[in-house]
Structures are given as C-alpha cells and as structure tokens.
Coordinates of C-alpha atoms in Angstrom, one line a residue:
M1 CA 0.0 0.0 0.0
G2 CA 1.1 3.6 -0.5
L3 CA 1.7 6.1 2.3
S4 CA -1.8 7.4 1.9
S5 CA -3.3 4.2 3.1
A6 CA -2.5 5.2 6.7
A7 CA -5.8 7.0 7.3
A8 CA -7.0 7.3 10.9
T9 CA -10.5 7.7 12.2
D10 CA -9.4 10.8 14.3
G11 CA -6.8 12.2 11.9
A12 CA -3.8 10.9 13.9
Q13 CA -2.4 7.5 15.0
L14 CA 0.2 6.7 17.5
C15 CA 1.8 3.2 17.6
V16 CA 4.5 1.4 19.4
F17 CA 6.0 -1.8 17.9
D18 CA 9.0 -4.1 18.3
L19 CA 10.9 -5.0 15.2
R20 CA 12.3 -8.2 16.8
R21 CA 8.9 -9.7 17.2
G22 CA 6.4 -11.1 14.6
Q23 CA 9.0 -11.9 12.0
Q24 CA 7.3 -15.2 11.0
E25 CA 4.4 -15.2 8.5
G26 CA 1.1 -15.2 10.4
Q27 CA 2.7 -13.7 13.5
E28 CA 2.8 -10.0 12.4
L29 CA 0.3 -9.0 15.1
D30 CA 2.8 -10.0 17.8
K31 CA 5.0 -7.0 17.0
I32 CA 2.2 -4.5 17.9
L33 CA 2.6 -3.2 21.5
F34 CA 0.3 -0.2 21.5
F35 CA -2.0 1.4 18.9
H36 CA -4.1 4.6 19.2
P37 CA -7.0 4.8 18.5
A38 CA -7.6 1.4 20.2
D39 CA -10.7 0.7 18.1
C40 CA -8.8 1.0 14.8
P41 CA -9.4 -2.2 12.8
I42 CA -6.6 -4.8 13.1
L43 CA -6.0 -5.0 9.4
L44 CA -5.4 -1.2 9.3
Q45 CA -3.1 -1.4 12.3
L46 CA -1.0 -4.1 10.5
S47 CA -1.0 -2.0 7.4
V48 CA 0.3 1.1 9.2
I49 CA 3.0 -0.7 11.1
G50 CA 4.0 -2.8 8.1
L51 CA 4.4 0.5 6.1
C52 CA 6.4 2.0 8.9
E53 CA 8.7 -1.1 9.2
G54 CA 9.2 -0.9 5.4
I55 CA 10.2 2.8 5.6
I56 CA 12.7 2.0 8.5
T57 CA 14.2 -0.9 6.6
F58 CA 14.5 1.2 3.4
T59 CA 16.1 4.2 4.9
R60 CA 18.7 2.1 6.7
I61 CA 20.0 1.0 3.4
F62 CA 21.2 4.6 2.8
S63 CA 21.8 5.7 6.4
P64 CA 22.5 2.6 8.5
E65 CA 23.8 4.8 11.4
D66 CA 21.0 7.3 11.4
D67 CA 17.4 6.8 12.4
C68 CA 14.6 7.7 10.1
E69 CA 12.9 10.8 11.7
V70 CA 10.1 12.0 9.4
I71 CA 8.5 11.0 6.1
E72 CA 6.2 13.3 4.2
S73 CA 3.6 12.2 1.7
D74 CA 0.7 14.0 0.0
K75 CA -1.8 13.0 2.7
H76 CA 0.2 12.1 5.8
S77 CA 3.2 12.9 7.9
H78 CA 5.0 10.0 9.6
V79 CA 7.1 11.0 12.6
F80 CA 9.5 8.3 13.9
Y81 CA 11.3 7.8 17.2
Q82 CA 13.4 4.8 18.1
A83 CA 12.7 4.8 21.8
E84 CA 14.9 1.7 22.5
A85 CA 16.8 -0.7 20.4
D86 CA 14.4 -1.9 17.7
I87 CA 11.4 -0.5 19.6
W88 CA 9.8 2.3 17.6
M89 CA 7.2 4.9 18.3
V90 CA 5.5 6.4 15.2
L91 CA 3.0 9.3 15.1
V92 CA 1.0 9.4 11.8
V93 CA -0.7 12.7 11.2
E94 CA -3.3 13.2 8.5
K95 CA -2.6 16.4 6.6
T96 CA -5.2 19.1 6.2
K97 CA -5.2 22.4 4.3
D98 CA -3.5 24.2 7.1
S99 CA -1.4 21.4 8.8
E100 CA 1.6 21.6 6.5
S101 CA 2.3 25.1 7.6
T102 CA 1.3 24.7 11.3
L103 CA 2.8 21.3 12.4
R104 CA 6.5 21.0 13.2
F105 CA 8.0 17.5 13.3
G106 CA 10.4 18.4 16.1
A107 CA 7.5 19.2 18.4
L108 CA 5.6 16.1 17.4
Q109 CA 8.7 13.9 18.0
G110 CA 8.9 15.6 21.4
I111 CA 5.6 14.0 22.3
L112 CA 7.0 10.6 21.6
K113 CA 10.2 11.2 23.5
E114 CA 8.3 12.6 26.5
S115 CA 5.8 9.8 26.7
H116 CA 8.5 7.1 26.5
S117 CA 10.7 8.9 29.2
L118 CA 7.8 9.1 31.6
F119 CA 6.7 5.5 30.9
T120 CA 10.2 4.3 31.7
M121 CA 10.3 6.3 34.9
F122 CA 7.2 4.5 36.2
H123 CA 7.5 1.1 34.6
G124 CA 11.2 0.7 33.5
P125 CA 12.5 0.1 29.9
I126 CA 10.1 -1.6 27.5
R127 CA 12.8 -4.1 26.5
A128 CA 13.4 -5.1 30.1
L129 CA 9.6 -5.8 30.5
L130 CA 9.6 -7.9 27.3
D131 CA 12.7 -9.9 28.4
R132 CA 10.9 -10.5 31.7
Q133 CA 7.7 -11.6 30.1
P134 CA 8.2 -12.6 26.4
S135 CA 4.4 -12.9 25.8
A136 CA 4.3 -9.1 26.2
E137 CA 1.0 -9.1 28.0
I138 CA 2.3 -7.0 30.9
V139 CA 4.0 -4.4 28.6
R140 CA 0.9 -4.1 26.4
G141 CA -1.3 -3.5 29.5
H142 CA 1.0 -0.9 30.9
L143 CA 1.4 0.9 27.5
H144 CA -2.4 0.8 26.9
T145 CA -3.3 2.5 30.2
F146 CA -0.2 4.8 30.5
V147 CA -0.1 6.2 27.0
T148 CA -3.9 6.5 26.7
D149 CA -4.0 8.5 30.0
Y150 CA -1.0 10.6 28.8
L151 CA -2.8 11.4 25.5
S152 CA -5.9 12.5 27.3
D153 CA -4.2 15.9 27.7
F154 CA -4.3 16.2 23.9
I155 CA -7.8 15.0 23.3
V156 CA -10.4 17.6 22.1
G157 CA -13.7 15.9 21.4
K158 CA -12.5 12.6 19.8
K159 CA -9.4 14.0 18.1
L160 CA -5.8 14.5 19.1
Q161 CA -5.0 18.2 19.4
L162 CA -1.3 18.2 18.5
P163 CA 1.1 21.1 19.0
T164 CA 0.8 23.7 16.2
Y165 CA 2.3 27.0 15.2
R166 CA 0.8 28.5 18.4
D167 CA 3.3 26.5 20.4
S168 CA 6.4 27.8 18.4
L169 CA 7.7 29.6 21.5
T170 CA 7.6 26.6 23.8
E171 CA 10.1 23.7 24.1
R172 CA 9.0 20.3 25.3
G173 CA 11.7 18.3 27.1
T174 CA 13.1 21.2 29.1
V175 CA 12.9 22.5 32.6
Q176 CA 11.8 26.1 33.4
M177 CA 13.7 27.5 36.4
L178 CA 12.9 30.2 39.0
T179 CA 15.6 32.8 39.5
V180 CA 16.1 33.5 43.2
S181 CA 18.2 35.9 45.3
R182 CA 21.2 34.8 47.3
E183 CA 19.2 35.1 50.5
V184 CA 16.5 32.8 49.2
A185 CA 19.0 30.4 47.7
L186 CA 20.6 29.9 51.2
E187 CA 17.1 29.2 52.7
V188 CA 16.5 26.6 49.9
Q189 CA 19.8 25.0 50.5
S190 CA 19.0 24.7 54.2
L191 CA 15.6 23.1 53.3
T192 CA 17.3 20.7 50.9
A193 CA 19.7 19.6 53.6
V194 CA 16.8 18.8 56.0
L195 CA 14.9 16.9 53.2
G196 CA 18.0 14.9 52.5
S197 CA 18.2 13.7 56.1
C198 CA 14.6 12.4 56.4
L199 CA 15.8 8.8 56.5
G200 CA 18.6 9.2 58.9
N201 CA 22.0 8.1 57.5
V202 CA 20.5 7.3 54.1
I203 CA 20.4 10.4 51.8
C204 CA 17.1 11.2 50.2
Q205 CA 16.9 13.2 47.0
S206 CA 14.5 16.0 46.4
I207 CA 13.0 18.5 43.9
V208 CA 11.5 21.8 45.0
L209 CA 9.0 23.6 42.8
F210 CA 7.3 27.0 43.2
E211 CA 4.3 27.4 41.0
D212 CA 5.4 25.5 37.9
L213 CA 9.1 26.5 38.1
L214 CA 12.0 24.5 39.4
V215 CA 13.7 26.0 42.5
S216 CA 16.2 23.2 43.3
T217 CA 17.0 19.6 42.6
T218 CA 19.5 17.0 43.8
L219 CA 18.8 14.6 40.9
P220 CA 20.9 14.3 37.7
P221 CA 19.6 16.4 34.8
D222 CA 17.7 13.6 32.9
D223 CA 15.9 12.4 36.0
T224 CA 15.1 15.9 37.0
L225 CA 13.5 16.6 33.6
N226 CA 11.3 13.5 33.8
L227 CA 10.0 14.1 37.3
Y228 CA 9.6 17.9 36.7
T229 CA 7.6 17.1 33.6
Y230 CA 5.3 14.8 35.4
A231 CA 5.0 17.3 38.3
I232 CA 3.8 20.2 36.2
L233 CA 1.3 17.9 34.3
R234 CA -0.2 16.3 37.4
L235 CA 1.2 17.3 40.8
T236 CA 1.5 21.1 41.1
P237 CA -1.4 23.0 42.7
R238 CA -2.3 24.3 39.3
A239 CA -2.5 20.8 37.8
L240 CA -4.3 19.4 40.9
Y241 CA -6.9 22.0 41.5
S242 CA -7.9 23.3 38.1
N243 CA -7.9 20.8 35.3
A244 CA -6.6 23.9 33.4
N245 CA -3.2 23.0 32.1
S246 CA 0.0 24.3 33.6
W247 CA 1.1 27.5 31.8
S248 CA 4.4 25.8 30.9
Y249 CA 2.5 24.1 28.1
L250 CA -0.5 25.0 26.1
R251 CA -2.8 22.0 26.3
K252 CA -6.5 21.3 26.2
G253 CA -7.3 18.3 28.3
A254 CA -10.2 15.9 28.4
Y255 CA -10.2 12.5 30.2
I256 CA -10.6 9.4 28.1
N257 CA -11.3 6.1 29.6
A258 CA -8.5 3.6 29.1
G259 CA -10.7 0.8 30.3
P260 CA -10.1 -1.7 33.0
T261 CA -6.8 -3.5 33.4
S262 CA -7.4 -7.1 33.1
S263 CA -5.7 -10.0 31.3
S264 CA -8.6 -10.3 28.9
S265 CA -8.6 -6.6 27.9
N266 CA -5.0 -5.4 28.0
G267 CA -2.9 -8.3 29.1
A268 CA -2.1 -7.1 32.6
A269 CA -3.8 -7.9 35.9
A270 CA -3.0 -4.5 37.4
A271 CA -1.5 -1.4 36.0
E272 CA -0.4 1.9 37.5
R273 CA -2.4 5.0 36.4
P274 CA -0.2 8.0 37.3
F275 CA -1.7 10.2 34.7
Q276 CA -5.3 9.5 35.7
R277 CA -6.3 12.9 37.2
E278 CA -9.0 11.6 39.6
K279 CA -6.4 9.3 41.3
L280 CA -4.5 12.4 42.7
S281 CA -5.6 14.5 45.6
K282 CA -4.1 16.5 48.4
G283 CA -4.8 15.3 51.9
K284 CA -5.3 17.4 55.1
D285 CA -1.7 16.7 56.1
G286 CA -0.4 18.4 53.0
F287 CA 0.7 15.2 51.2
V288 CA -0.7 14.3 47.8
A289 CA -2.4 10.9 48.0
A290 CA -1.3 8.9 45.0
D291 CA -3.6 5.9 44.7
F292 CA -2.0 4.9 41.5
A293 CA -2.8 1.2 41.2
T294 CA -6.0 -0.7 40.3
T295 CA -6.9 -3.6 42.6
E296 CA -8.8 -6.2 40.6
V297 CA -6.3 -8.8 41.7
R298 CA -4.1 -7.5 44.5
A299 CA -6.0 -6.7 47.7
A300 CA -3.3 -4.3 49.1
V301 CA -1.5 -1.9 46.7
P302 CA 1.2 0.6 47.8
L303 CA -0.1 4.2 47.9
T304 CA 3.4 5.5 47.4
P305 CA 4.7 4.9 43.9
I306 CA 8.2 3.5 43.2
L307 CA 9.9 5.2 40.3
W308 CA 12.9 4.1 38.3
F309 CA 15.5 6.9 37.8
Q310 CA 17.7 5.8 34.9
Q311 CA 20.5 8.3 35.3
A312 CA 20.8 7.8 39.0
E313 CA 20.3 4.0 38.5
E314 CA 18.1 3.6 41.5
R315 CA 14.5 2.9 42.4
M316 CA 12.9 5.4 44.8
Y317 CA 9.6 6.0 46.5
L318 CA 8.0 9.3 45.5
C319 CA 6.4 11.4 48.3
V320 CA 4.7 14.7 47.3
Y321 CA 4.1 17.5 49.9
Q322 CA 2.5 20.8 49.2
H323 CA 2.4 24.1 51.1
K324 CA 0.5 26.8 49.3
N325 CA 2.4 27.2 46.0
L326 CA 5.4 25.2 47.0
T327 CA 5.6 21.6 46.0
I328 CA 8.2 19.2 47.5
L329 CA 9.0 16.0 45.7
L330 CA 10.9 13.8 48.2
L331 CA 12.6 10.7 46.8
I332 CA 13.4 7.8 49.2
P333 CA 15.7 5.0 48.1
A334 CA 13.5 1.9 47.9
S335 CA 16.3 -0.4 49.0
S336 CA 16.5 1.5 52.3
V337 CA 12.8 1.3 53.3
I338 CA 12.3 -1.9 55.2
N339 CA 8.6 -1.8 56.2
G340 CA 7.1 -0.4 53.0
E341 CA 4.3 2.0 53.7
E342 CA 5.1 1.9 57.4
G343 CA 8.6 3.1 56.7
I344 CA 7.2 5.8 54.3
A345 CA 4.9 7.0 57.1
H346 CA 7.9 7.4 59.4
V347 CA 9.7 9.5 56.7
K348 CA 6.6 11.7 56.3
K349 CA 6.4 12.3 60.0
H350 CA 10.1 13.3 60.1
L351 CA 9.5 15.7 57.3
L352 CA 6.6 17.4 59.1
E353 CA 8.5 17.6 62.4
N354 CA 11.8 18.9 61.0
A355 CA 11.2 20.6 57.7
S356 CA 7.9 22.5 58.3
Q357 CA 9.4 25.7 59.4
N358 CA 11.9 25.7 56.5
I359 CA 9.1 25.0 54.0
V360 CA 7.0 27.9 55.4
T361 CA 10.0 30.3 55.3
V362 CA 11.0 29.4 51.7
E363 CA 7.4 29.7 50.5
Q364 CA 7.0 33.1 52.1
K365 CA 10.2 34.5 50.7
L366 CA 9.5 33.1 47.2
T367 CA 6.0 34.5 47.3
R368 CA 7.3 38.0 48.3
G369 CA 9.7 38.0 45.4
W370 CA 7.4 36.4 42.8
G371 CA 6.4 38.6 39.9
G372 CA 3.5 36.5 38.8
E373 CA 3.0 34.6 35.5
N374 CA 4.5 37.6 33.7
A375 CA 7.7 37.7 35.8
Y376 CA 9.8 36.8 32.8
H377 CA 8.0 39.1 30.3
V378 CA 10.3 41.4 28.4
A379 CA 8.5 44.4 26.9
G380 CA 8.6 44.5 23.1
Y381 CA 9.9 40.9 22.8
R382 CA 8.3 37.5 22.4
Y383 CA 11.1 35.0 22.9
L384 CA 12.2 31.5 23.7
L385 CA 15.6 30.7 25.2
V386 CA 16.8 27.1 25.2
D387 CA 19.9 25.5 26.6
P388 CA 19.8 21.9 25.2
D389 CA 22.8 20.7 27.1
R390 CA 21.3 21.7 30.5
K391 CA 17.8 20.9 29.3
V392 CA 16.6 24.3 30.5
S393 CA 14.4 26.9 28.8
R394 CA 12.8 30.2 29.5
A395 CA 10.1 31.8 27.4
S396 CA 7.6 34.7 27.2
P397 CA 4.5 33.9 29.2
P398 CA 1.7 32.3 27.1
G399 CA -0.6 35.3 27.6
K400 CA 1.9 37.5 26.0
V401 CA 2.7 35.1 23.2
N402 CA -1.0 34.9 22.4
T403 CA -0.9 38.6 21.5
L404 CA 1.2 37.8 18.4
S405 CA -0.6 37.7 15.1
K406 CA -1.1 34.5 13.2
D407 CA 1.3 35.6 10.5
S408 CA 4.1 36.1 13.0
L409 CA 3.6 32.7 14.7
L410 CA 3.4 30.9 11.3
A411 CA 6.6 32.5 10.1
L412 CA 8.3 31.6 13.4
N413 CA 7.1 28.1 13.2
R414 CA 8.4 27.7 9.6
L415 CA 11.7 29.1 10.7
R416 CA 12.0 26.7 13.6
E417 CA 11.2 23.8 11.2
E418 CA 14.1 24.9 9.0
I419 CA 16.4 25.2 12.0
D420 CA 15.3 21.7 13.2
L421 CA 16.3 20.3 9.8
E422 CA 19.6 22.1 9.7
K423 CA 20.4 20.9 13.2
S424 CA 19.6 17.3 12.2
R425 CA 21.8 17.5 9.1
A426 CA 24.7 19.0 11.1
K427 CA 24.4 16.3 13.8
R428 CA 24.6 13.6 11.2
S429 CA 27.6 15.1 9.5
D430 CA 29.6 16.0 12.6
P431 CA 27.9 15.0 15.9
T432 CA 30.8 16.2 18.0
H433 CA 30.5 19.9 17.1
D434 CA 27.6 22.3 17.4
K435 CA 27.0 24.5 14.4
D436 CA 26.1 28.2 14.8
Y437 CA 23.2 29.7 13.0
E438 CA 21.6 33.2 12.6
V439 CA 18.5 33.8 10.6
C440 CA 16.3 37.0 10.5
M441 CA 13.2 36.9 8.4
R442 CA 10.4 39.3 7.6
A443 CA 6.9 38.0 8.0
K444 CA 3.9 38.9 5.8
N445 CA 2.8 41.4 8.5
N446 CA 6.3 43.0 8.5
A447 CA 7.2 41.4 11.9
W448 CA 10.8 40.2 12.4
V449 CA 11.2 36.5 13.3
I450 CA 14.7 35.5 14.4
A451 CA 16.6 32.4 15.2
K452 CA 20.1 32.4 16.6
I453 CA 22.2 29.4 17.8
T454 CA 25.5 30.1 19.4
R455 CA 27.7 27.5 21.1
G456 CA 24.7 25.2 21.5
R457 CA 22.4 27.7 23.1
E458 CA 19.3 28.7 21.1
L459 CA 17.3 31.9 20.9
Y460 CA 14.0 32.3 19.0
M461 CA 12.2 35.7 18.8
A462 CA 9.4 37.5 17.2
L463 CA 9.4 41.3 17.0
E464 CA 6.2 43.1 16.0
K465 CA 5.8 46.9 15.6
G466 CA 9.5 47.3 15.1
G467 CA 11.8 49.0 12.6
E468 CA 11.9 48.1 9.0
T469 CA 15.7 47.5 8.6
L470 CA 17.8 44.4 9.4
L471 CA 19.9 46.7 11.6
Y472 CA 16.9 47.2 13.8
A473 CA 16.4 43.4 14.3
S474 CA 20.1 42.8 14.9
T475 CA 20.3 45.6 17.4
A476 CA 17.2 44.3 19.3
V477 CA 18.9 40.9 19.6
E478 CA 22.1 42.5 20.9
K479 CA 20.2 44.4 23.5
F480 CA 18.3 41.3 24.6
S481 CA 21.4 39.2 24.7
N482 CA 23.4 41.7 26.7
R483 CA 20.7 42.4 29.3
Y484 CA 19.1 39.0 29.8
C485 CA 21.6 36.4 28.4
E486 CA 25.0 37.7 29.7
G487 CA 26.0 38.4 26.1
A488 CA 25.7 34.8 25.0
F489 CA 24.1 35.8 21.6
S490 CA 26.1 39.0 21.1
T491 CA 28.3 39.3 18.0
D492 CA 31.2 40.9 19.9

C-alpha cells in the first residue's frame, strides 16, 4: 500500500512496535505493543505498522547509522522515534489544508520522547519488560493505560489536538527554572539539607517547585527533567486543582477512559495509572495521595509509587508534599525502606516535624519576590531561550505570546522547522561539534522573526511593531542578549 493508506479515524495515529517480534508469517500481530486509537481495525493497524517497518528498513540502506525521523507524503506525515533498540514509536498525522504550515515535526517527536521517558520512569524500559515476560501481556497492558492517559491531555472531542504554530515559543523536554536571590538560595539550601536527612543516615533526593518553576534539585539532569515534567502535568497546585493546564505548556485536556486493566482486555492484571487525574488529591496533612494502582487482583497496593531513575540507576519512592504554591518531591531509596508503607509514614512524620518551618520560610520568601506569571516578560519581545545541554528553557508567558498575530507565529514556526532540519543534518555530518546559525526573516505582516544558535544555546524571537531594517532586528537581539543572556548571543 502507499503512504496514503494510513488513514485514521481521528486524523492521527500513535503506535509502538517491536521489530524483533512477529517476523514469521502469520505472527505479524505480535509486534504491535500499542496502537491509538484502540478501536482501529486490526488490518489497518497491521497496514500502518507494516508500512512504517518498510520505511525504516528502506532508509537504513542509505543511512545505517541514522534513524529515520520523518517521512512526508501528500496526505500524511509520519514522525519516527526509536525509543529503545528496535522498539519504535510512530506518530501518523493526516494532513489538512493548514497542517503543512502549522505542524513542526520536532514538536511532534517531542511528544513521543516525552511519553517514553515518563513511561520508563514509572515502569522501566520496554525491552526489560519484554525480556521478563516474552508474551508481552504486561507491557501491552502498561502501555495501553499509560499512553492513553497521557494522550488525554491532547484530546479535544474525539481527536488529538497536536502542537501547532501557536506552540512555536515553547520547548518540550526542558525545565523552566525560577531565578532567586542569594538570601532565598541559602534558605532553599537549608531546606534541601533537611529533606536529605529524612531517612537518617540514608540520603534522600528532592526536587522543590514554586508554581510550575524549578527551584532546586538533587537529581541528575535527565531524572530531574522527567520528574519535573510529570509534576507540572499532574502534581503542582495548578495541575491538581484546576484541570486547566500548567502554563508551561498550552494543552486542552479531556479525560478518556483507558478501560479496566485485566488479562482479557489489556494483558495485565493490574497497572499503574499515574496520569489519571482523579487518582490524585491533596490530603489534610499536605501530602498528595497517589492511589496509582488498580486492585482487581491485588488486595493491598502501595499508595506511594516507586519510580525508576535511569541516570541515578536507582528505584525510589515518591512522596509529594505541598504548602500553598510550594511543591516538595521527596525521593526515598526503595532499598533502604524496610517496612514499605510503614517506613514511608515514618519519613513523612520526620518531614513534618523537622522541615515544616523551613518550608514555610522558603514559601513566604518566594511569594514575596514572585512577579506572577508575567515575571519573565520582556516588553517588546516574544522569545524562547533554550539550553539543550542543560535541558533548560525560558520563554515569554503564554498570555503575551497569544498577542502575536497568526502571520508572526506561522513565520516563526516555519523558521523553527528549517532550523530543526539544519540541526539534524549537522548532527549527522559531525555530531561532536555544534553549528552556529543566525537567521532573520520578515513575515507577511512585516514582523521580524529571528533564530540564533551560538555554542549550542538557542534563541527564537518575534518582534512586531519594530523598525523596517535588518539593523533594527540585529540591534534588538544584541540588547536582549546583553541584558538577559549575559551576552551569550552578542556578536562581539
């Protein structure tokens, strides 16, 4: 079949499959680990995955060391991501009149990367689950509930609302940090020390958030990113109390039922549901109750989830405590907790007795210095700063970005798509060196859209109601760089 055969009932499909499985004739269905929408006919699922497998095999002939990332046809875009060795995730998007100019493959691939990273944090690597149970019943059950719940944030009606040009000044897969004074930093350091001693001689790890911004972390960067991402989607006060999405991402959520977890329906007797909103609530003691697991088979299920942190190479219990706009994510090494939930209760008691005053002090000082959601707004600029090495970003607040015209956002989205392609080409040709770029473009509405990459750091910007000359745009970038980026993007 041609590429156009991959039509979806809701305009988009997401599938996960294992190239090592189903290689014998008549066993092709065995390679499918997950498919959205779940009610898609089996023959169509096989057709889509067979086509994707063919594309992967074909492209490897010409680039055996490089993964296929995106294939465009007249009617569909196929976005590929090899999550683990021979385990692929593919997003198939049906093109519309506007989608070619509004969708950016880097943003779509970001959804695949994010969902896999979060899945791994809760369940471990897919390959490890398959090695443990070759029949794949457990991994299919986990993927079905987890990815379906994750995708509920993108569901509008019965369709997936994927990132568009309106998200061109956001960057998935990065942490947004809160800038604090030296005085507050010392208070946060004191709080972190107390949190680290909650289990006596065994050091606990922690992440501290204010609103949706990272204040401190003791985890390695990759583990910090994964837990931070989960926190702003489900654990911060904004995520818990208002089903409105965290302003770090522009999402429109609607819960979709993933169905019961049973061996007959999804191949798993019980599966964790960390993205199911109604499972999460804050108790009177300040701790977020995380009743993550279903109980069709097991009578007693831990209320405190155990997460796998790949970079730290350790399994840890996650305890979440909130005081007003401050969220504490306390991570306790699972190997050091002897009595399970009883031991966790002891750690919680220690936190309340020894860290409460520190928590109150930090929250008060952060609140006094907080400028609100527009704290990082720069008058006259709509910008996105990204440091890929540190996995950190800072951007104009969404409310300010929304004031940009459609022409400006479309032009910026097209520019980012071109930069994504150039970065991909440069990485393939010389992965050890970052290539610098600087592009200034004039949009239809005479706005300037700018992209500048220097020593790996990235700046994207839209300037409306500005001067007509290239000198004006260049000068505006220089001023912004010198004042807010310590001259990182200056030409001098």
